[in-house]
Amino acid sequence: MSLWGKRDDMVVHERDPFNAEPPRAALAGRRTTPPDAFYSRNHGPVPDLDPDAWRLTVDGLVDRPLELSLAELRDRFAEHEVAATLQCAGNRRAGLAAVRAIPGEDPWGPGATSTARWTGVRLADVLAEAGLRAEAAHVAFAAPDVSQLADPPQPYGGSIGVDKAVRPEVLLAWAMDGRPLPRVHGAPLRAVVPGWIGARSVKWLTRISARAEPSDNYFQATAYRVLPADADPAAGGGISLGPITVNCDILRPDDGDRVPSGPTEVTGYALAGGDRTVARVDVSVDGGRSWTQADLDDGDSPWTWRHWRTTLDLPRGDVVITARAWDSAGAVQPESPVHLWNPKGYANTSWARIALTCA
């Protein structure tokens, strides 16, 4: 095992803060992602919180502010489980960096996407107990991990709209895949916001505040925004990221593999955000002039990826396999990363491509 109990073959982009993704093969054929392969995105040092001393504060635009221990959360509210895929907003950033350099940002591949079964209580139930007021339009999350990316440095935070916060799929989770959260994944408690970028599923939660406006934390007000190509990332503005846009990638074979020519199974994942689901995945070996429709598994919930597979007859020589996904609203991935490039390298939803040599 490498750092934080992860696989030895994790692609480690940074050691501190720890940012790492699994290789493609670790995700292939797995409906859930083992904790040792689950991607890890952090903005500061991983906190070491004492679960017995830890408390969650619920305040802001509520009638009855709360302070809850982990035991009180478990005793006072019904337990729920949600299968959900989390995806980093920077997933597949390497494809954008190949178009034009993105200084200061980790070159994530397709592995900043992972799935688990999360156990906890519904955020909606906690907000109801606190007496959420009608004027509350946003719910802000605060954590103790201090990031040097903000100037001056500040703890991590973010927010989601009340309409999402009160949905039954949004959890305050203390377990993943039936076991207590690992420290690197947010123990003792984290938010899980299915269908939204991973940055909104805040780890190591210490405070939840109902607000009239979005969080003014750096990671809500300035970071995690899609900016025009010529914009200054430090200036903020742009489009604040929330729901995920339809995306997919190829998991097997791996990019750069040498494989026999002839019938070859190709597999991958596809994910749609918000309230949408994956409706179709197409795969091509001729640059998109013709497509083969892949078979899709059922997925474990509306909030998880769908794995896909197809068999392609690969010719000898150099071959590029391309994949694209469609969602239930009819949206499809755009062809080229050239048209998606932005200064922070977020939301690369262009067609997935791998290059093979077929003998």
XYZ file of C-alpha atoms in Angstrom, residues 12-328:
317
model
C -0.156 10.476 -7.263
C -0.349 14.058 -8.502
C 0.617 15.583 -5.134
C 1.657 14.065 -1.811
C 0.687 17.032 0.388
C -2.075 17.881 -0.121
C -2.718 14.298 -1.174
C -4.207 14.090 -4.643
C -4.288 10.760 -6.423
C -6.350 8.706 -8.864
C -6.421 5.007 -9.707
C -5.258 3.621 -13.052
C -7.976 2.817 -15.564
C -7.753 -0.929 -14.890
C -8.665 -0.432 -11.210
C -12.073 0.949 -12.221
C -12.859 -1.473 -15.030
C -15.670 -3.912 -14.318
C -16.330 -2.591 -10.799
C -19.719 -1.141 -9.951
C -18.262 0.220 -6.712
C -14.700 1.368 -6.133
C -12.733 -0.182 -3.243
C -11.506 2.435 -0.757
C -7.889 1.678 -1.672
C -8.632 2.709 -5.278
C -11.088 5.564 -4.634
C -9.677 8.833 -5.939
C -8.596 11.431 -3.387
C -8.867 15.189 -3.934
C -7.655 17.475 -1.149
C -6.865 21.171 -0.883
C -4.899 21.111 2.360
C -3.469 18.655 4.898
C -5.836 15.844 5.896
C -7.269 16.721 9.356
C -6.978 14.285 12.252
C -10.257 14.713 14.144
C -11.157 12.941 17.380
C -14.589 11.367 16.697
C -15.494 11.546 20.394
C -14.742 15.259 20.659
C -16.077 16.170 17.208
C -19.328 18.141 16.972
C -21.455 19.301 14.057
C -22.957 22.799 14.341
C -26.110 23.613 12.375
C -26.891 27.327 12.335
C -27.763 30.339 10.198
C -31.324 30.775 8.953
C -32.817 28.141 11.254
C -35.186 28.429 14.207
C -33.403 25.881 16.401
C -29.600 25.831 16.024
C -28.115 22.425 16.756
C -24.853 21.013 18.049
C -24.653 17.277 17.468
C -22.172 14.535 18.288
C -21.795 11.601 15.931
C -23.719 9.427 18.391
C -26.563 11.958 18.503
C -26.756 12.050 14.718
C -27.059 8.274 14.638
C -29.588 8.114 17.467
C -31.879 10.998 16.495
C -32.198 10.502 12.740
C -33.091 7.574 10.491
C -30.166 5.904 8.757
C -30.100 5.774 4.960
C -27.805 4.392 2.267
C -27.223 5.899 -1.168
C -25.075 4.502 -3.962
C -23.421 7.481 -5.637
C -20.534 8.260 -7.944
C -18.333 11.223 -7.086
C -16.386 12.955 -9.845
C -13.805 15.704 -9.501
C -14.475 18.831 -11.567
C -10.922 18.434 -12.872
C -11.493 14.879 -14.112
C -9.808 14.381 -17.528
C -7.997 17.726 -17.201
C -4.982 16.189 -18.960
C -6.979 16.322 -22.185
C -7.410 20.086 -21.835
C -3.764 20.563 -20.849
C -2.787 18.857 -24.117
C -4.549 21.696 -25.939
C -2.888 24.462 -23.932
C -0.948 24.533 -20.673
C -2.892 24.928 -17.415
C -0.287 26.119 -14.890
C -0.663 25.160 -11.253
C -3.342 22.504 -11.792
C -2.955 18.743 -11.438
C -3.209 16.830 -14.760
C -6.015 14.478 -13.744
C -6.794 11.606 -16.067
C -10.132 9.739 -16.191
C -9.679 8.169 -12.740
C -10.906 11.129 -10.674
C -14.245 9.316 -10.644
C -15.257 6.648 -8.113
C -18.388 5.021 -6.713
C -19.356 3.880 -3.213
C -22.380 3.035 -1.098
C -22.625 5.830 1.445
C -24.351 5.473 4.821
C -25.561 8.307 7.011
C -28.549 10.556 7.597
C -30.406 12.789 5.211
C -29.342 16.420 5.278
C -33.032 17.249 4.806
C -33.914 15.565 8.112
C -31.264 17.528 10.013
C -32.378 20.814 8.451
C -35.996 20.037 9.326
C -35.022 19.350 12.942
C -33.216 22.696 13.025
C -36.260 24.498 11.638
C -35.044 25.643 8.217
C -36.527 29.065 7.501
C -38.342 29.959 4.298
C -35.822 32.683 3.444
C -32.931 30.205 3.328
C -31.872 29.661 -0.299
C -28.475 28.000 0.183
C -26.848 25.567 2.583
C -23.149 26.095 3.264
C -20.685 23.447 4.443
C -17.543 24.246 6.447
C -14.544 22.047 7.218
C -11.269 22.497 9.146
C -8.762 21.626 6.378
C -6.853 24.839 5.689
C -5.824 25.467 2.080
C -2.931 27.621 0.949
C -4.634 28.128 -2.405
C -6.771 30.901 -0.959
C -5.132 34.250 -0.211
C -5.020 34.513 2.737
C -5.222 30.769 3.499
C -8.625 29.618 4.725
C -10.470 26.408 5.614
C -12.328 24.625 2.856
C -16.022 25.260 2.289
C -18.803 25.423 -0.263
C -22.557 25.467 -0.651
C -25.489 24.008 -2.526
C -28.953 25.393 -3.182
C -31.720 24.539 -0.727
C -33.661 22.781 -3.484
C -30.829 20.246 -3.741
C -30.054 20.188 -0.010
C -33.532 18.906 0.870
C -33.483 16.129 -1.722
C -33.532 12.620 -0.179
C -30.305 11.521 -1.878
C -28.127 14.136 -0.128
C -26.497 12.572 2.921
C -24.326 13.396 5.883
C -22.303 10.193 5.691
C -20.168 8.381 8.253
C -19.550 5.192 6.280
C -18.659 4.038 2.787
C -19.299 0.476 1.618
C -20.421 -0.545 5.093
C -17.259 0.577 6.905
C -16.413 3.780 8.778
C -15.150 6.556 6.540
C -11.373 6.460 6.133
C -9.715 9.578 7.456
C -8.602 10.622 3.963
C -12.220 10.448 2.772
C -13.694 12.725 5.403
C -14.020 10.945 8.764
C -15.899 11.335 10.962
C -18.566 12.930 8.720
C -18.817 14.245 5.188
C -21.472 15.532 2.838
C -22.428 13.404 -0.157
C -24.174 15.401 -2.873
C -24.990 12.954 -5.692
C -25.041 14.296 -9.227
C -22.882 17.310 -8.367
C -19.142 17.865 -8.670
C -17.131 16.248 -5.884
C -16.081 19.647 -4.536
C -19.578 20.128 -3.088
C -19.407 16.841 -1.133
C -17.392 18.529 1.592
C -15.322 16.280 3.873
C -14.610 16.562 7.619
C -17.794 18.560 8.152
C -17.908 20.743 11.249
C -20.613 23.289 10.371
C -23.725 23.522 8.214
C -25.209 27.005 7.796
C -28.461 27.972 6.115
C -27.991 31.214 4.174
C -29.771 33.606 1.856
C -26.718 33.709 -0.433
C -24.144 31.131 -1.560
C -21.100 30.543 0.620
C -18.455 33.259 0.379
C -15.717 30.676 0.880
C -12.930 30.869 -1.709
C -13.831 27.443 -3.106
C -17.371 28.577 -3.827
C -16.920 32.254 -4.660
C -13.691 32.075 -6.692
C -12.605 28.493 -7.431
C -14.602 25.782 -9.184
C -15.828 28.118 -11.866
C -15.594 27.770 -15.645
C -14.022 30.963 -16.963
C -13.575 32.389 -20.452
C -10.275 31.377 -22.008
C -8.722 34.822 -21.537
C -9.936 35.394 -17.950
C -7.796 35.749 -14.824
C -8.600 32.793 -12.511
C -7.917 34.919 -9.425
C -10.652 37.371 -10.351
C -13.569 34.967 -9.916
C -16.659 35.294 -12.050
C -17.533 32.711 -14.658
C -19.942 29.815 -14.217
C -20.130 28.292 -10.739
C -19.981 24.514 -11.064
C -22.689 22.363 -9.518
C -24.398 19.525 -11.400
C -22.079 17.303 -13.428
C -22.273 17.367 -17.230
C -22.550 14.056 -19.092
C -19.141 12.413 -19.422
C -17.531 9.069 -20.202
C -14.192 7.391 -20.648
C -12.625 4.150 -21.798
C -11.214 1.871 -19.089
C -10.041 -1.217 -20.966
C -7.841 -1.457 -23.007
C -5.639 1.288 -21.611
C -4.248 4.172 -23.616
C -1.003 3.099 -25.273
C -1.658 -0.640 -25.008
C -0.461 -3.094 -27.636
C -3.254 -5.569 -28.388
C -3.997 -8.261 -30.991
C -6.002 -7.180 -34.010
C -9.464 -8.641 -34.513
C -12.438 -8.815 -32.127
C -11.575 -6.914 -28.934
C -13.785 -6.094 -25.953
C -13.749 -2.411 -25.034
C -15.226 -1.235 -21.720
C -15.683 2.047 -19.898
C -17.912 4.171 -17.694
C -20.400 6.957 -18.320
C -21.916 9.401 -15.854
C -24.677 12.000 -16.073
C -25.255 14.667 -13.447
C -28.136 16.550 -11.932
C -31.362 14.576 -12.333
C -30.310 13.099 -15.677
C -29.199 9.551 -16.426
C -26.940 8.021 -19.063
C -29.057 7.015 -22.048
C -26.519 5.784 -24.619
C -22.826 5.313 -25.307
C -21.397 5.201 -28.834
C -17.938 3.874 -29.739
C -15.982 4.481 -32.949
C -12.710 3.304 -34.542
C -12.802 5.726 -37.475
C -12.799 9.111 -35.784
C -16.572 9.326 -35.482
C -17.530 8.655 -39.097
C -19.412 5.572 -37.898
C -20.456 4.397 -34.443
C -21.234 1.176 -32.594
C -23.746 1.441 -29.763
C -22.366 -0.093 -26.568
C -24.250 -2.248 -24.071
C -24.960 -0.488 -20.766
C -25.294 -2.054 -17.328
C -28.188 -0.956 -15.153
C -26.230 1.061 -12.605
C -26.883 0.736 -8.887
C -28.950 3.918 -8.497
C -29.868 7.048 -10.466
C -26.749 8.606 -8.946
C -24.115 6.120 -10.118
C -22.117 5.656 -13.263
C -23.135 3.069 -15.841
C -20.442 0.767 -17.121
C -20.563 -0.041 -20.824
C -18.980 -2.613 -23.118
C -18.804 -3.524 -26.767
C -16.706 -5.717 -29.046
C -14.871 -3.993 -31.885
C -13.060 -5.555 -34.841
C -9.720 -3.757 -34.640
C -7.548 -3.529 -37.772
C -3.786 -3.954 -37.715
C -1.697 -0.888 -37.065
C -2.323 2.219 -35.029
C -5.931 2.599 -33.931
C -7.726 5.357 -32.009
C -10.889 4.317 -30.172
C -13.383 7.089 -29.463
C -16.388 7.055 -27.129
C -19.176 9.515 -26.422
C -22.168 9.427 -24.055
C -25.690 10.824 -24.310
C -27.885 11.663 -21.325
C -31.626 11.388 -20.798
